Amino acid sequence: MMTGSLLDRLPQEILRLLRLIGSYADQRRVSCYLIGGVVRDLLLGRDNLDIDIVVESDAVEFCKPLAQRYQTALTVYPRFKTATLTWDHRFVVDFSSTRKEAYPTPGALPVVVEGTLKDDIFRRDFTINAMAISLNQDNYGTLVDMCRGQDDIRSRTIRVFHAKSFEDDPTRILRAIRFQERYQFQIAEETREPLRQAVEGKFWQYVSAGRYFEEFKKILKEPNVLCCLDRLQDVGGLSFFSKEIVWTPAKKDHFKRVQTILLWMQEQGIDRTALAVWLVYLMILISDQPIEKVQDIVNRLSLSRHDSRKIISCKLEQEIVKRLDMNCVKPSQVYNVLKSMSAEEILFFLVKTHGQPPEMCIQNFLTQYRNVHLCTRGEDLMRLGICDGKRIGATLQILLERKIDAGAMTKEQELSLLQEMDFI
Ligand code: CTP
């Protein structure tokens, strides 16, 4: 089936790259295909710029001269024999060699050997993710569908290739649910039973908790994370954290609240670009556990030190935040409690304190206090005779607190406040 028009749904700049890669493959007499999620999404008419290419040869050796010829950034992952090329700092293309995989024990990292396109297709998770489009000139745009993936897309079905698929790779439990909810597909009848057995048999124990969590994180990043968790809870799939972690109606409300707050932040012009919303969801999921349990979960999931610290401190700071109340604390006190918290902790506390006094304090912090800056600088204080670095720092800190409590202040007002405060 010719699907030139399928590829044409990609942006022009990507198409230009694919043409170029295809003709380079022709010169090397290597077969080369676009494969996996991007093909699935092309068939579904959805945007996806995660470009995965397989070549029927050594992907790293294929990429090296290509990178040199087009002066693109090349990253090689020798362990996986894959490579990534980044064009113009913008377009990322992942290359791998077509391969066959064998799973020596359930969940173990697969033993990978060279294989054909067919091997590569049949090693994949679901039929909808196992189609390819040829990029070589002779059959450019031809869809390769060896597993009736198109039929499954049409009938909106998620289907594994064999009953041991979840045992080979238990992360497919989470992937099945993620794709089911994302596309509103159903799980094929013959896939349901192996999935049920995989959850009941706690197959996630076959893989490291860190690897399993990386896949769970993708669920936390889905726009319809709520439905995914509903579904996961239905099948009993959340117990991989620990049996105490339960998806309750209260947590569901908190997840919805996150989404409302994100909209509010957008309206207020609060920058959310660096905000890891998935981490806030994780905080909500595990925050009802005692600190030792939280610590244990965080360690097991192999979260980065940075993320772990945020989760632990939101647990520890809960009591301090609960005491914030505009009727009895000054804006500068609110500022001092919140100023060194991460954006994720702040969002978490906004959720947890909804409808209670601290909520207003946190909102004021976000929209007002943290935007207050002094006009006075260290040099101004030096000119006034304060030369000790520590004293300059402490003076500026106190002046900032006064300014936060007072609202707006000009530089002259700041300097005269300093005189009044008897600092000079
Ligand atoms: N894949 C697989 N088994 C896995 C992970 C990935 O077979 N456990 C294969 C699938 O063919 C998948 C492709 O590798 O389509 C790329 O995987 P990934 O980037 O994780 O997912 P996508 O399918 O691209 O989905 P998403 O849109 O969520 O990125």
XYZ file of C-alpha atoms and ligand atoms in Angstrom:
453
model
C 0.000 0.000 0.000
C 1.490 3.366 -0.994
C 1.305 5.855 1.816
C 3.246 8.788 0.444
C 0.394 10.912 1.688
C 0.843 9.519 5.204
C 4.380 10.887 5.411
C 3.170 14.132 3.914
C 1.330 14.785 7.168
C 4.721 15.454 8.790
C 6.077 19.010 8.871
C 8.081 20.011 5.790
C 11.367 20.299 7.694
C 11.041 16.717 8.982
C 10.094 15.446 5.528
C 13.177 17.077 4.070
C 15.315 15.242 6.649
C 13.617 11.908 5.974
C 14.230 12.303 2.223
C 17.829 13.084 2.890
C 18.283 10.115 5.250
C 16.526 7.839 2.733
C 18.787 8.833 -0.140
C 21.885 8.465 2.056
C 20.626 4.944 2.922
C 20.264 4.246 -0.813
C 23.881 5.248 -1.385
C 24.943 2.794 1.335
C 22.550 0.153 0.014
C 20.884 -0.107 3.402
C 17.143 -0.469 4.047
C 15.840 2.244 6.276
C 12.415 2.764 7.893
C 10.475 5.143 10.062
C 9.003 2.962 12.815
C 6.949 2.709 16.006
C 4.931 5.441 17.692
C 5.294 8.037 14.943
C 3.819 5.634 12.351
C 0.949 4.792 14.707
C 0.253 8.489 15.216
C 0.475 9.256 11.494
C -2.230 6.660 10.931
C -4.279 8.180 13.731
C -3.755 11.691 12.360
C -2.059 12.838 15.577
C 1.036 14.994 15.939
C 4.173 13.164 17.007
C 7.666 14.423 16.354
C 9.506 11.560 18.077
C 11.250 10.291 14.999
C 12.505 6.691 15.354
C 14.347 5.123 12.442
C 15.610 1.570 12.062
C 18.236 0.504 9.568
C 18.991 -3.029 8.467
C 22.668 -2.581 9.304
C 24.803 -1.161 12.132
C 22.990 2.036 13.196
C 26.055 3.652 14.760
C 28.243 3.071 11.692
C 25.349 4.319 9.567
C 25.095 7.561 11.540
C 28.755 8.537 11.871
C 29.351 9.636 8.228
C 25.827 11.057 8.062
C 26.568 13.290 11.059
C 29.851 14.339 9.515
C 28.364 15.096 6.130
C 25.571 17.270 7.524
C 27.456 18.621 10.529
C 24.798 17.450 12.954
C 25.301 16.601 16.612
C 25.768 12.860 17.108
C 25.247 10.982 20.380
C 26.118 7.307 20.451
C 24.807 4.842 23.051
C 27.303 1.987 22.627
C 25.525 -0.269 25.136
C 22.321 -0.212 23.111
C 24.056 0.242 19.734
C 21.812 3.201 19.016
C 22.555 6.766 17.982
C 20.787 10.091 18.000
C 21.297 12.887 15.500
C 20.168 16.418 16.291
C 19.686 18.718 13.331
C 19.847 22.488 13.820
C 19.587 21.991 17.612
C 15.916 21.208 17.007
C 15.118 17.997 15.220
C 16.050 14.872 17.085
C 16.159 11.589 15.173
C 16.825 8.291 16.962
C 18.457 5.463 15.014
C 18.697 1.804 15.903
C 19.574 -1.378 14.059
C 16.801 -3.819 13.291
C 17.139 -6.477 15.953
C 15.867 -9.608 17.533
C 15.407 -9.776 21.280
C 15.450 -12.741 23.627
C 14.451 -12.510 27.283
C 16.600 -15.000 29.223
C 14.455 -14.563 32.345
C 11.190 -12.658 32.779
C 11.742 -8.914 32.874
C 15.507 -9.166 32.326
C 17.042 -6.706 29.905
C 16.785 -8.493 26.565
C 19.707 -10.170 24.882
C 19.873 -8.319 21.596
C 21.144 -9.810 18.363
C 21.083 -8.487 14.824
C 17.856 -9.195 13.032
C 15.725 -8.306 10.052
C 12.933 -5.759 9.902
C 10.525 -8.603 10.537
C 12.361 -9.588 13.740
C 12.318 -5.988 14.836
C 8.595 -5.719 14.270
C 7.737 -8.883 16.165
C 9.874 -7.952 19.198
C 7.668 -4.917 19.881
C 4.958 -4.358 22.483
C 1.681 -3.974 20.574
C 0.615 -4.383 16.968
C -0.347 -0.698 16.733
C 3.274 0.195 17.600
C 4.855 -2.251 15.195
C 4.442 -0.713 11.755
C 7.117 0.884 9.616
C 7.281 3.189 6.603
C 10.060 2.733 4.076
C 12.345 5.708 3.458
C 14.401 4.288 0.566
C 13.763 5.886 -2.805
C 12.373 2.778 -4.507
C 9.529 2.317 -2.095
C 9.506 5.633 -0.288
C 6.360 5.975 1.792
C 5.314 2.319 1.657
C 3.693 1.166 4.858
C 5.037 -2.135 6.152
C 2.340 -3.780 8.220
C 3.199 -7.414 8.952
C 0.994 -7.756 12.020
C -2.353 -6.257 11.009
C -1.565 -3.139 12.942
C -3.746 -1.070 10.641
C -6.712 -3.330 11.359
C -6.121 -2.857 15.075
C -5.911 0.901 14.641
C -9.211 0.803 12.732
C -10.907 -1.347 15.361
C -9.227 0.665 18.146
C -7.564 -2.350 19.698
C -4.429 -2.899 21.753
C -3.003 -6.338 21.152
C 0.224 -8.020 22.228
C 2.014 -10.439 19.929
C 2.056 -13.399 22.309
C 0.823 -14.383 25.752
C 4.248 -14.015 27.390
C 4.690 -10.425 26.273
C 3.999 -8.927 29.714
C 6.314 -11.433 31.320
C 9.126 -10.525 28.919
C 8.614 -6.861 29.612
C 6.286 -5.995 32.522
C 6.460 -2.264 31.715
C 3.986 -3.188 28.971
C 1.312 -3.421 31.687
C 1.564 0.338 32.119
C 1.977 0.963 28.414
C -1.201 -0.962 27.591
C -3.182 1.166 30.028
C -1.565 4.390 28.891
C -2.370 3.780 25.222
C -5.839 2.466 26.045
C -6.713 5.684 27.843
C -4.853 8.027 25.536
C -6.575 6.779 22.400
C -9.738 5.430 23.997
C -8.887 1.985 22.608
C -9.904 -1.346 24.079
C -7.593 -4.140 25.059
C -8.046 -7.182 22.806
C -9.745 -10.117 24.418
C -6.709 -12.385 24.096
C -4.503 -9.664 25.615
C -6.724 -9.100 28.652
C -5.990 -12.411 30.321
C -2.169 -12.161 30.070
C -2.487 -8.589 31.367
C -4.592 -9.724 34.314
C -2.115 -12.484 35.096
C 0.784 -10.056 34.871
C -0.812 -7.756 37.446
C -1.952 -10.588 39.689
C 1.477 -12.203 39.499
C 3.091 -8.814 40.305
C 5.341 -9.201 37.271
C 6.749 -5.719 37.916
C 8.999 -7.401 40.475
C 10.926 -8.832 37.538
C 12.191 -5.396 36.565
C 13.939 -2.809 38.690
C 11.533 -0.455 40.456
C 13.373 2.432 38.798
C 12.742 1.103 35.295
C 9.111 0.377 36.050
C 8.676 3.814 37.536
C 10.140 5.478 34.415
C 7.174 4.012 32.539
C 4.751 5.035 35.300
C 6.127 8.575 35.043
C 4.859 8.644 31.440
C 1.369 7.982 32.814
C 1.795 10.897 35.204
C 2.634 13.053 32.178
C -0.428 12.057 30.169
C -3.146 14.719 29.805
C -5.703 12.154 30.976
C -3.646 10.913 33.895
C -6.817 10.631 35.991
C -8.439 8.038 33.737
C -5.167 6.096 33.522
C -5.011 5.876 37.316
C -8.686 4.913 37.529
C -7.991 2.076 35.119
C -4.795 1.057 36.866
C -6.578 0.965 40.205
C -9.378 -1.139 38.633
C -6.919 -3.795 37.562
C -4.900 -3.593 40.802
C -1.870 -2.190 39.048
C -1.023 0.574 41.511
C 0.265 -1.779 44.165
C 3.716 -1.801 42.577
C 4.496 1.204 44.801
C 3.487 -0.673 47.904
C 0.173 -2.087 48.959
C -0.606 1.016 51.054
C -0.725 3.360 48.060
C -4.336 3.612 47.051
C -6.016 5.871 44.498
C -8.714 7.483 46.622
C -11.476 9.962 45.655
C -9.611 12.590 47.708
C -6.438 12.086 45.686
C -8.458 12.249 42.511
C -9.872 15.608 43.652
C -6.353 16.792 44.364
C -5.258 15.825 40.854
C -8.180 17.816 39.438
C -7.222 20.728 41.663
C -3.698 20.678 40.166
C -5.244 21.184 36.759
C -7.383 24.093 37.977
C -4.378 25.728 39.618
C -2.310 25.356 36.447
C -4.994 27.305 34.575
C -5.056 29.943 37.310
C -1.258 30.245 37.084
C -1.533 30.733 33.353
C -4.116 33.492 33.828
C -1.850 35.163 36.384
C 1.106 35.011 33.984
C 3.080 32.792 36.391
C 5.844 30.977 34.537
C 5.244 27.205 34.620
C 7.835 26.097 32.116
C 10.184 24.516 34.637
C 7.394 22.966 36.685
C 7.493 19.151 36.803
C 3.772 18.502 37.236
C 4.315 14.717 37.312
C 6.304 15.203 40.523
C 3.393 17.024 42.148
C 1.129 14.120 41.227
C 3.609 11.736 42.780
C 3.693 13.869 45.939
C -0.098 13.635 46.119
C -0.077 9.890 45.598
C 2.341 9.162 48.417
C 1.889 12.099 50.805
C -0.542 10.227 53.058
C 2.242 7.845 54.039
C 4.517 8.333 57.067
C 7.868 9.910 56.341
C 9.785 6.608 56.659
C 7.550 5.033 54.047
C 7.911 8.024 51.720
C 11.673 7.815 52.140
C 11.579 4.110 51.346
C 9.452 4.600 48.205
C 11.636 7.411 46.954
C 14.754 5.272 47.389
C 13.211 2.294 45.675
C 12.047 4.285 42.678
C 15.605 5.569 42.138
C 14.424 9.146 41.802
C 17.130 11.738 41.254
C 18.519 13.378 44.425
C 16.944 16.597 43.339
C 13.420 15.109 42.972
C 13.744 13.039 46.151
C 14.668 16.124 48.140
C 11.563 17.948 46.922
C 9.310 15.054 47.917
C 10.852 14.619 51.352
C 10.815 18.323 52.132
C 7.163 18.720 51.168
C 6.462 16.014 53.720
C 8.568 17.745 56.377
C 7.262 21.263 55.722
C 3.588 20.310 55.841
C 3.204 21.444 59.463
C 4.842 24.842 58.946
C 2.665 25.599 55.924
C -0.495 24.604 57.788
C 0.168 27.442 60.257
C 0.208 30.189 57.613
C -2.742 32.550 57.971
C -2.906 36.130 56.690
C -4.710 37.149 59.913
C -1.798 36.286 62.122
C 1.332 36.266 59.979
C 2.962 39.094 58.079
C 3.617 38.868 54.336
C 7.362 38.720 55.028
C 6.835 35.668 57.242
C 4.920 33.971 54.447
C 7.728 34.936 52.094
C 10.380 33.471 54.380
C 8.553 30.156 54.688
C 7.978 29.763 50.969
C 10.922 31.485 49.298
C 13.235 28.504 49.135
C 10.611 25.937 48.234
C 10.568 24.423 44.772
C 7.769 25.284 42.362
C 6.474 21.703 42.775
C 6.272 21.973 46.565
C 4.416 25.265 46.285
C 1.907 23.764 43.853
C 1.503 20.758 46.143
C 0.754 22.996 49.130
C -1.688 25.078 47.111
C -3.571 21.872 46.404
C -3.426 20.581 49.959
C -4.558 23.841 51.553
C -7.450 24.524 49.202
C -10.213 26.433 51.030
C -8.044 26.946 54.135
C -6.143 30.040 55.350
C -2.714 29.062 53.974
C -4.103 28.947 50.427
C -4.448 32.739 50.305
C -0.922 33.176 51.714
C 0.533 30.963 48.995
C -1.438 32.719 46.266
C -0.210 36.094 47.545
C 3.323 34.774 47.587
C 3.068 33.688 43.962
C 1.376 36.795 42.635
C 2.976 39.457 44.843
C 5.673 38.826 47.430
C 8.115 36.837 45.355
C 8.093 39.561 42.701
C 9.224 42.244 45.156
C 12.794 43.377 44.509
C 14.866 46.057 46.159
C 16.033 49.119 44.282
C 18.842 49.482 46.819
C 22.024 47.545 46.032
C 25.061 46.471 48.003
C 27.027 49.400 46.492
C 24.480 51.840 47.899
C 25.110 50.485 51.375
C 28.879 50.635 50.872
C 28.546 54.270 49.905
C 26.668 54.755 53.170
C 29.530 53.202 55.097
C 28.457 49.533 55.516
C 31.370 47.549 54.163
C 31.152 44.165 55.801
C 29.745 41.639 53.286
C 27.686 39.694 55.838
C 26.191 42.853 57.246
C 25.283 44.067 53.762
C 23.518 40.759 53.082
C 21.600 40.832 56.373
C 20.622 44.494 55.921
C 19.313 43.919 52.415
C 17.355 40.909 53.657
C 15.669 42.929 56.413
C 14.989 45.785 54.009
C 13.373 43.365 51.562
C 11.134 41.973 54.317
C 10.062 45.505 55.237
C 9.339 46.288 51.622
C 7.245 43.117 51.246
C 5.241 44.086 54.339
C 4.836 47.684 53.196
C 3.953 46.981 49.551
C 5.493 49.351 46.947
C 8.518 51.539 47.851
C 10.781 53.837 45.865
C 14.541 53.777 46.269
C 14.383 56.982 48.323
C 11.831 55.376 50.628
C 14.029 52.327 51.005
C 17.036 54.470 51.912
C 15.108 56.552 54.392
C 13.740 53.367 55.955
C 17.331 52.247 56.406
C 18.078 55.481 58.262
C 15.001 54.998 60.430
C 15.957 51.435 61.161
C 19.217 52.807 62.476
C 21.298 50.614 60.272
C 23.508 53.405 59.098
N 8.611 -0.334 22.527
C 8.317 -1.660 22.871
N 8.285 -2.028 24.194
C 8.539 -1.118 25.169
C 8.842 0.214 24.825
C 8.863 0.582 23.483
O 8.076 -2.471 21.998
N 8.518 -1.470 26.452
C 8.650 0.035 21.084
C 7.264 0.324 20.486
O 7.291 -0.071 19.150
C 7.162 1.831 20.580
C 8.606 2.266 20.320
O 9.408 1.230 20.899
O 6.275 2.376 19.633
C 8.961 3.612 20.908
O 8.723 3.597 22.283
P 8.352 4.888 23.133
O 9.095 6.053 22.602
O 8.470 4.542 24.571
O 6.805 5.016 22.899
P 5.906 5.526 21.728
O 5.212 4.341 21.151
O 6.657 6.387 20.767
O 4.808 6.336 22.533
P 4.779 7.836 23.039
O 3.849 8.500 22.073
O 4.196 7.737 24.396
O 6.171 8.365 23.045
